[in-house]
Tab-separated table of N, CA and C in Angstrom:
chain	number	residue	atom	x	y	z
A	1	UNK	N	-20.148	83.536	-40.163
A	1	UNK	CA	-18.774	84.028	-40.202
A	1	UNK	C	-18.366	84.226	-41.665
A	2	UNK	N	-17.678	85.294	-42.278
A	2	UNK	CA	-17.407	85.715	-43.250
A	2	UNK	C	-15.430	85.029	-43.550
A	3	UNK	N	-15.644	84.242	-44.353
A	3	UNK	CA	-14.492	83.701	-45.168
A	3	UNK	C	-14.410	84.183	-46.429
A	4	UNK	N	-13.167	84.803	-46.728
A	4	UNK	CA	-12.916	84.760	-47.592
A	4	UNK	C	-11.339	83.994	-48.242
A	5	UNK	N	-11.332	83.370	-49.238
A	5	UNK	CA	-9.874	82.650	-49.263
A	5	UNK	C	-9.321	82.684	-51.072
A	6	UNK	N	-8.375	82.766	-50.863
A	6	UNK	CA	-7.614	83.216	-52.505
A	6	UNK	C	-6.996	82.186	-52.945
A	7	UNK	N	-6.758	81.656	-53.853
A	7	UNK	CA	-5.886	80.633	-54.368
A	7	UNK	C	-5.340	81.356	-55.672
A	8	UNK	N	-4.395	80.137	-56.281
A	8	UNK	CA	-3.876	80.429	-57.517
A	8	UNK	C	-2.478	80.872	-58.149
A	9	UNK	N	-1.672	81.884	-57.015
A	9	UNK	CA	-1.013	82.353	-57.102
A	9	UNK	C	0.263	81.751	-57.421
A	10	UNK	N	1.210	82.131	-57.919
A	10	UNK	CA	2.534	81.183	-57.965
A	10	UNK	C	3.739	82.055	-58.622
A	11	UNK	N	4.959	81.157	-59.370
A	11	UNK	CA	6.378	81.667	-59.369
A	11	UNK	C	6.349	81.670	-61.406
A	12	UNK	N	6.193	82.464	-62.215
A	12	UNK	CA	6.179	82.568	-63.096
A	12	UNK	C	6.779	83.397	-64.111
A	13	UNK	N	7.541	83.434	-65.023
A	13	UNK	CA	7.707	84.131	-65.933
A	13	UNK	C	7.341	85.388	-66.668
A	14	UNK	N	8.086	86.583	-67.125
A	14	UNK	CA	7.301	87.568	-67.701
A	14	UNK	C	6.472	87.324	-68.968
A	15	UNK	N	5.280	87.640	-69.004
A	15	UNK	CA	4.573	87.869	-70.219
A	15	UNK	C	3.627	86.175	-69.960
A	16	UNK	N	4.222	85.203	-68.738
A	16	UNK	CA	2.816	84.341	-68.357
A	16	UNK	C	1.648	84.888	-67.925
A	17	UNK	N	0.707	84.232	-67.444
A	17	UNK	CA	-0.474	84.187	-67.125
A	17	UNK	C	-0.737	83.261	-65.727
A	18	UNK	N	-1.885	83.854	-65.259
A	18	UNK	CA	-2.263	83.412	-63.830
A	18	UNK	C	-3.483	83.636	-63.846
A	19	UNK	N	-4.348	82.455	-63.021
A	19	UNK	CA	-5.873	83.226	-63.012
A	19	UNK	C	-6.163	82.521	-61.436
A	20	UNK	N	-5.871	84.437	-60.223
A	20	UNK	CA	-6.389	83.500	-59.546
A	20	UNK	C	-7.894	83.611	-58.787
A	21	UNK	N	-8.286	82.873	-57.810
A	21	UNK	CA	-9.410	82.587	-57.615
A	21	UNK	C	-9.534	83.444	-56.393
A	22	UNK	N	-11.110	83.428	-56.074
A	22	UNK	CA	-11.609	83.768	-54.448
A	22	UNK	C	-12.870	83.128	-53.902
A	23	UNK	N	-13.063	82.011	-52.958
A	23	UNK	CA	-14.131	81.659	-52.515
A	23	UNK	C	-14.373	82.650	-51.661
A	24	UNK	N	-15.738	83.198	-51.599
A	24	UNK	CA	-16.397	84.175	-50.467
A	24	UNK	C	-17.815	83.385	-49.680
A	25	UNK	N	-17.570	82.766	-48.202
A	25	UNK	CA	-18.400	82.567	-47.362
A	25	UNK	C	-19.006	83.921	-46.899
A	26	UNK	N	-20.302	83.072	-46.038
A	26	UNK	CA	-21.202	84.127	-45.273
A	26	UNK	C	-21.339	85.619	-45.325
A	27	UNK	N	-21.883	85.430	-46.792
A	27	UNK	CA	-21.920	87.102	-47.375
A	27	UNK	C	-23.058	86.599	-48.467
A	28	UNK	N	-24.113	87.206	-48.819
A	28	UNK	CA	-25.141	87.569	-50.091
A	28	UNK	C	-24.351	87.735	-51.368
A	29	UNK	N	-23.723	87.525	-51.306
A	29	UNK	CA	-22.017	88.347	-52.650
A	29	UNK	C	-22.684	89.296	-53.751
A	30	UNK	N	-24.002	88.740	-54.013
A	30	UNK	CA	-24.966	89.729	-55.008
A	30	UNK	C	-25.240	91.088	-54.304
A	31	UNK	N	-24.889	91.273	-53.113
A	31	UNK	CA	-24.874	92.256	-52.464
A	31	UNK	C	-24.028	93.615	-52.121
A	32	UNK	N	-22.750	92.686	-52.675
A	32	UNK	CA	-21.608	93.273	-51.975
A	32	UNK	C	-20.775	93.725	-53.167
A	33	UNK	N	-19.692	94.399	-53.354
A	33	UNK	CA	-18.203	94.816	-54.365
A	33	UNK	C	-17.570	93.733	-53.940
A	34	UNK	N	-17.136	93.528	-54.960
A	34	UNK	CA	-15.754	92.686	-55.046
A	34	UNK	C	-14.423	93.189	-55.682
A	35	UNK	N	-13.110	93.169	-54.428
A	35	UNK	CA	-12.140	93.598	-55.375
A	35	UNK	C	-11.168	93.058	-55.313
A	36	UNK	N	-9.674	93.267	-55.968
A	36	UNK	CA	-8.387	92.757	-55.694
A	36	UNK	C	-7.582	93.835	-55.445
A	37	UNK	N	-6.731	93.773	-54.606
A	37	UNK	CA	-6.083	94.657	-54.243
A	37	UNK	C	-4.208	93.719	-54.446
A	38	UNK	N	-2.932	94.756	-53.987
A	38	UNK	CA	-1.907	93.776	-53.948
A	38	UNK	C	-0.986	94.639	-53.416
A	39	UNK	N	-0.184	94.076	-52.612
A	39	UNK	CA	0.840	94.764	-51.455
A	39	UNK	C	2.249	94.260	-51.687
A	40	UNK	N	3.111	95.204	-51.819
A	40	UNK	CA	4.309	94.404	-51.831
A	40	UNK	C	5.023	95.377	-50.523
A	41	UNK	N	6.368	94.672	-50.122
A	41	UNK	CA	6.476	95.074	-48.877
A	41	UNK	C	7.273	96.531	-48.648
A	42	UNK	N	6.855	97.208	-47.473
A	42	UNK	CA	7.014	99.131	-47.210
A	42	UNK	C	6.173	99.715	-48.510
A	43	UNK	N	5.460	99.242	-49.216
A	43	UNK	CA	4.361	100.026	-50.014
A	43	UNK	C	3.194	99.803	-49.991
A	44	UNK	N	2.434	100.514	-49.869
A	44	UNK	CA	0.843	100.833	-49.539
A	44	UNK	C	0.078	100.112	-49.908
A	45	UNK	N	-0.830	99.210	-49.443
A	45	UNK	CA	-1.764	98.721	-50.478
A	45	UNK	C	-2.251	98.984	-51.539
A	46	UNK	N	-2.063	98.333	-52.329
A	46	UNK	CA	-2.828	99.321	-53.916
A	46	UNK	C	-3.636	98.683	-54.456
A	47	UNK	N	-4.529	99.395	-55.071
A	47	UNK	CA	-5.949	98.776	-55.886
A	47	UNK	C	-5.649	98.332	-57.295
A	48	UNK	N	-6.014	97.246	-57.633
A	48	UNK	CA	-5.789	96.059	-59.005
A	48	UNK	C	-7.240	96.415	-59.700
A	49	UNK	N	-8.501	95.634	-59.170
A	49	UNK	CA	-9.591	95.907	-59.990
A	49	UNK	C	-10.834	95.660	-59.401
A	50	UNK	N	-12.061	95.811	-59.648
A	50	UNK	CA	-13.168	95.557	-58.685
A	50	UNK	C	-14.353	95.534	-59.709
A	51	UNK	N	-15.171	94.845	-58.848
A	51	UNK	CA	-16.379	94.329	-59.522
A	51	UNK	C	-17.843	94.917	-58.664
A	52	UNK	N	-18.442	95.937	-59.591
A	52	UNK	CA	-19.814	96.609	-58.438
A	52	UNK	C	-20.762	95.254	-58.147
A	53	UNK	N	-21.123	95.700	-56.847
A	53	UNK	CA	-22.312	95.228	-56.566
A	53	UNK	C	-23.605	94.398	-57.442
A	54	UNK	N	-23.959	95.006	-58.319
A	54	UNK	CA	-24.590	94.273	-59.564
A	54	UNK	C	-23.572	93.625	-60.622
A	55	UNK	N	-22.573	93.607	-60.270
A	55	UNK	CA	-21.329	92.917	-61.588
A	55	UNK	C	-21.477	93.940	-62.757
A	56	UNK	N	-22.410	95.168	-62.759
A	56	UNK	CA	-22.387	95.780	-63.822
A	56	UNK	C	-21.405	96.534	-64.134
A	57	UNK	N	-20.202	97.008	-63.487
A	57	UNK	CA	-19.295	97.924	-63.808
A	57	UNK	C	-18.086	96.905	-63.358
A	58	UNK	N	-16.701	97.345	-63.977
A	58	UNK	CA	-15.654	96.896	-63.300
A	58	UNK	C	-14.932	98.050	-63.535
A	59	UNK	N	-13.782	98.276	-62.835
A	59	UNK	CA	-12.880	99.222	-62.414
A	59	UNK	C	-11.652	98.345	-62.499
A	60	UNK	N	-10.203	99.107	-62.870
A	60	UNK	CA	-9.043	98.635	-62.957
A	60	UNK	C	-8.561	99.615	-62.460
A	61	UNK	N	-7.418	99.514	-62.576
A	61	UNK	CA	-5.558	100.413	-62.034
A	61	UNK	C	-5.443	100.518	-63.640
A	62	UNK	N	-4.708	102.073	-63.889
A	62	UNK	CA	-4.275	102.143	-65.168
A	62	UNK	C	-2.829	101.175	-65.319
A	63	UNK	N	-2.270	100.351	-64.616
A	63	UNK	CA	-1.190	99.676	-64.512
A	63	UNK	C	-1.578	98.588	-64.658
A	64	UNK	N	-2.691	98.171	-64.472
A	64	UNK	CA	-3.337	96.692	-64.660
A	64	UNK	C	-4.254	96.715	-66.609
A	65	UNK	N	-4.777	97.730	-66.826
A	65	UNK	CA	-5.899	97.932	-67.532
A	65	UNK	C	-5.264	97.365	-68.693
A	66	UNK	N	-6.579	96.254	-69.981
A	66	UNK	CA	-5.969	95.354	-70.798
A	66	UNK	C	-5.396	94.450	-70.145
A	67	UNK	N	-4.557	94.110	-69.471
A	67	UNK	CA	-4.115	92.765	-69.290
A	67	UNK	C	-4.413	91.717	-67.994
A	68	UNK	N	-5.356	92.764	-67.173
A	68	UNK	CA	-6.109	91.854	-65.957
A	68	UNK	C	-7.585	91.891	-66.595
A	69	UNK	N	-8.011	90.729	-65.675
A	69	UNK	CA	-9.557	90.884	-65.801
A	69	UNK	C	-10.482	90.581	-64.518
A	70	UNK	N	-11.434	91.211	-63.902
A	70	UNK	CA	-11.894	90.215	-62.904
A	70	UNK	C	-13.323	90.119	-63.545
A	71	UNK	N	-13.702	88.754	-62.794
A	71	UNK	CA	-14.969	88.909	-63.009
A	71	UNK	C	-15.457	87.782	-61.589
A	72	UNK	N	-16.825	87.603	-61.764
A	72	UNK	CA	-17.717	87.075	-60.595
A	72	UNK	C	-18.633	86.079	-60.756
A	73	UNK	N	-18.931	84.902	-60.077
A	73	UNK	CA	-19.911	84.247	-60.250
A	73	UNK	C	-20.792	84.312	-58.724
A	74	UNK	N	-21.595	84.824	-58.534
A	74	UNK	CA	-22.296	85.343	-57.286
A	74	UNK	C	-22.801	83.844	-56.600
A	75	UNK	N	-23.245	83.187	-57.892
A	75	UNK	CA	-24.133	82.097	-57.578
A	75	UNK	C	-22.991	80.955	-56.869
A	76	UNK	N	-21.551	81.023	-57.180
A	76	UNK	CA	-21.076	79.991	-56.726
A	76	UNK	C	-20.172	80.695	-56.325
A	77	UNK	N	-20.300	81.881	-55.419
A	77	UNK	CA	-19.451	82.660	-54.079
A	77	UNK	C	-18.096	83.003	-54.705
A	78	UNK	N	-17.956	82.833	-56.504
A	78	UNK	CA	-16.466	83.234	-56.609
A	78	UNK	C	-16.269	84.333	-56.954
A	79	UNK	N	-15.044	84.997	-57.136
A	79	UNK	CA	-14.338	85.865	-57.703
A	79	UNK	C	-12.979	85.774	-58.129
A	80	UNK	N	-13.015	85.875	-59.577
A	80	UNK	CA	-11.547	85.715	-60.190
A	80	UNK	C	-10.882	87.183	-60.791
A	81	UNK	N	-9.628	86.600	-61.302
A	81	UNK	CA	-8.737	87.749	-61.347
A	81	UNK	C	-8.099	87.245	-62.632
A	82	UNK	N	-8.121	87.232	-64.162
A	82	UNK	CA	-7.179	86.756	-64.696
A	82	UNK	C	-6.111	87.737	-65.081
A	83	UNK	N	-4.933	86.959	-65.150
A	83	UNK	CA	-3.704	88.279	-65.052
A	83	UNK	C	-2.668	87.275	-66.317
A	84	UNK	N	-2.529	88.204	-67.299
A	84	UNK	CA	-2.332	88.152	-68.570
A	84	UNK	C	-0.981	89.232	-68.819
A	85	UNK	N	0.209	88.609	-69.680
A	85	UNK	CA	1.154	89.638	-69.726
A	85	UNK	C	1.779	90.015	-68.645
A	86	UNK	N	2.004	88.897	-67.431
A	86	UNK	CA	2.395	89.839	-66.364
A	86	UNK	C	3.641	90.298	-66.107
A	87	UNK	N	4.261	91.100	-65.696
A	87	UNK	CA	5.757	91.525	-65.797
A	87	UNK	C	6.071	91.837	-64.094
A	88	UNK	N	7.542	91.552	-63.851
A	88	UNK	CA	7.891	92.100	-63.009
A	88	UNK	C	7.295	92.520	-62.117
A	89	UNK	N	7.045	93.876	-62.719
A	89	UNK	CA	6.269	94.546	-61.264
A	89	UNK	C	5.314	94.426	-60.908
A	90	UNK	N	4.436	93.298	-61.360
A	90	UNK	CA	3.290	93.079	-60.842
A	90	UNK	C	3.594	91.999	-59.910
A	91	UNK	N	5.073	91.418	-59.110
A	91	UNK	CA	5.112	90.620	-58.196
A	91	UNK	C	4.343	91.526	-56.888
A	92	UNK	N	3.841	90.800	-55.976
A	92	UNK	CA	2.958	91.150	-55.057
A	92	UNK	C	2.046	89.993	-54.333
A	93	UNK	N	2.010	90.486	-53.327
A	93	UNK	CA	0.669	89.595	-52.439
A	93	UNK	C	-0.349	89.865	-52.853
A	94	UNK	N	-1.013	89.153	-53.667
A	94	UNK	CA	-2.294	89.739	-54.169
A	94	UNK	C	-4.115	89.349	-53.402
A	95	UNK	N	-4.266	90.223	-52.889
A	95	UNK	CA	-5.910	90.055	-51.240
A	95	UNK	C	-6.995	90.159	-52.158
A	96	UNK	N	-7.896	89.580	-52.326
A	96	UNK	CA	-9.015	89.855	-52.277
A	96	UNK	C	-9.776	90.377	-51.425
A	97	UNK	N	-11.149	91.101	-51.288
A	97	UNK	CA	-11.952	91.611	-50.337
A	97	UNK	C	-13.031	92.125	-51.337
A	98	UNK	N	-13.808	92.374	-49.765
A	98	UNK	CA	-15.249	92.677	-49.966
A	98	UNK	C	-15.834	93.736	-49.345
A	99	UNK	N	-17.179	94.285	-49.889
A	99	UNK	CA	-18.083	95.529	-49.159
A	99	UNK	C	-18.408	96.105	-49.863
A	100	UNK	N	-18.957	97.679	-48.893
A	100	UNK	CA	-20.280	98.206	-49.943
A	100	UNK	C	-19.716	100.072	-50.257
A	101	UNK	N	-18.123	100.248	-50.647
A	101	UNK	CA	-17.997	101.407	-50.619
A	101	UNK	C	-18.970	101.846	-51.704
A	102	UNK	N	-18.891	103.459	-51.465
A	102	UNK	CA	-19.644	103.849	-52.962
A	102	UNK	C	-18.826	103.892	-53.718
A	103	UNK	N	-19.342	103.818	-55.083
A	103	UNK	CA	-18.741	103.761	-56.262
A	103	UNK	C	-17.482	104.694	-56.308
A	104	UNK	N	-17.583	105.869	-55.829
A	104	UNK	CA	-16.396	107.022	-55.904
A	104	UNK	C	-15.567	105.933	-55.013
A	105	UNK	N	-15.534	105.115	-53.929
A	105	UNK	CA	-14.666	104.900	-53.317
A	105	UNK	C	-14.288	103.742	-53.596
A	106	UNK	N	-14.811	103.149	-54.761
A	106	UNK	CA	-14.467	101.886	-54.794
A	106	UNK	C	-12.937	101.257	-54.821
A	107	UNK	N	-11.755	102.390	-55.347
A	107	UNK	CA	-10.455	101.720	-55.206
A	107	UNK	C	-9.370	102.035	-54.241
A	108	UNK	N	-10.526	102.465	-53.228
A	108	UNK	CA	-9.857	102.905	-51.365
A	108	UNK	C	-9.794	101.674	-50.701
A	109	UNK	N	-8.796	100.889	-50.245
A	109	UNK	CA	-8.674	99.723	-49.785
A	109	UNK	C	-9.393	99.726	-47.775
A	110	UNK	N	-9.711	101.277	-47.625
A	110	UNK	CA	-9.546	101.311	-46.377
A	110	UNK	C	-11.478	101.543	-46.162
A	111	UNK	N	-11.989	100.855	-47.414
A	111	UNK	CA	-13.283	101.079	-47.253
A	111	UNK	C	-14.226	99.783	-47.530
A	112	UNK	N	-13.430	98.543	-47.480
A	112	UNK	CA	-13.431	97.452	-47.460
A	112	UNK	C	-13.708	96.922	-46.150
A	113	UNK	N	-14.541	95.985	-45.697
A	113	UNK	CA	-14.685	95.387	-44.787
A	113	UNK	C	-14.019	94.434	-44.252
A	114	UNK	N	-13.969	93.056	-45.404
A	114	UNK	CA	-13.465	91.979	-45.527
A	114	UNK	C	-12.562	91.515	-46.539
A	115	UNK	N	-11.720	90.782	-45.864
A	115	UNK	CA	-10.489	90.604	-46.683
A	115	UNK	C	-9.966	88.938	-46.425
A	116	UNK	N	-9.664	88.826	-47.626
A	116	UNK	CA	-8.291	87.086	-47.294
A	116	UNK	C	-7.636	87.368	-46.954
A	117	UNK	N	-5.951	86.374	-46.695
A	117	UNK	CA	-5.106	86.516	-46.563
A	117	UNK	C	-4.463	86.658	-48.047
A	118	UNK	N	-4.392	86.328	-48.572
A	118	UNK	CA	-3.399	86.786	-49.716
A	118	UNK	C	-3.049	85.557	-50.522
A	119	UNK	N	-2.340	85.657	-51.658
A	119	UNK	CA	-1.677	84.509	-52.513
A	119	UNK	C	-0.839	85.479	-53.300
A	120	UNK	N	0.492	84.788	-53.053
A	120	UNK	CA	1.938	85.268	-53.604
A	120	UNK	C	1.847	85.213	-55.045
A	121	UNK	N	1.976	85.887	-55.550
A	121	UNK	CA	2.122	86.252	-57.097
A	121	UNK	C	3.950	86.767	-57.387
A	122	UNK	N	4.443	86.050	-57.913
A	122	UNK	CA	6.045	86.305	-58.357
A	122	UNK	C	6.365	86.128	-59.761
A	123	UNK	N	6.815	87.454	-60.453
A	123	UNK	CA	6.709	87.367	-61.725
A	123	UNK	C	8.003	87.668	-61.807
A	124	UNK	N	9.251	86.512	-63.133
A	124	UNK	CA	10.719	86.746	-63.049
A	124	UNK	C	10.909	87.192	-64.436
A	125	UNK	N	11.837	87.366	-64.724
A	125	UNK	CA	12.003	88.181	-66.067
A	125	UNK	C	12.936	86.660	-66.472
């Protein structure tokens, strides 16, 4: 069974920092993309940043780029997100997920397999 679960998230200030986490069960993870995505409510899911399959490439949102980072440890099923400078509008439910889009599709949320539930990210001025 495929788990995935997010931590980290919380009620913070503009221009704090957050770094949050993702344990990923019953998956090869050296196998798979890893990404973050973040939803706030009546707006679309939107793509944050992702990590290829080999960890060799990462991808951002020009709204994220410089002040997020993700990265991966395959060997110990994680995936993080550090979020640096955050303002306002980056409050959101922020999901992790997983799968094998191709690279062109990597920041289509609807090409994702697996997903967490989420961790609240609230950024106040």
């Amino acid at each position: 069974q495929v788990q995935l679960t997010e931590s980290g998230g919380g009620s913070v200030q503009a221009g704090d920092s957050l770094r949050l986490s993702c344990v990923i069960s019953g998956l090869p993870l050296h196998n798979y993309h890893v990404a973050w995505f973040r939803e706030v409510p009546e707006k679309n899911r939107e793509f944050v940043a992702a990590s290829s399959r080999p960890g060799a490439s990462v991808f951002y949102s020009e709204s994220v780029k410089g002040r997020f980072t993700i990265s991966r440890e395959n060997a110990k099923r994680m995936v993080y997100l550090q979020l640096n400078s955050l303002k306002p509008e980056d409050t959101a439910l922020y999901y992790c997920a997983s799968g094998t889009p191709a690279l062109s599709a990597i920041r289509q949320p609807g090409m994702y397999r697996f997903w967490g539930q989420g961790t609240q990210v609230t950024v106040s001025l």
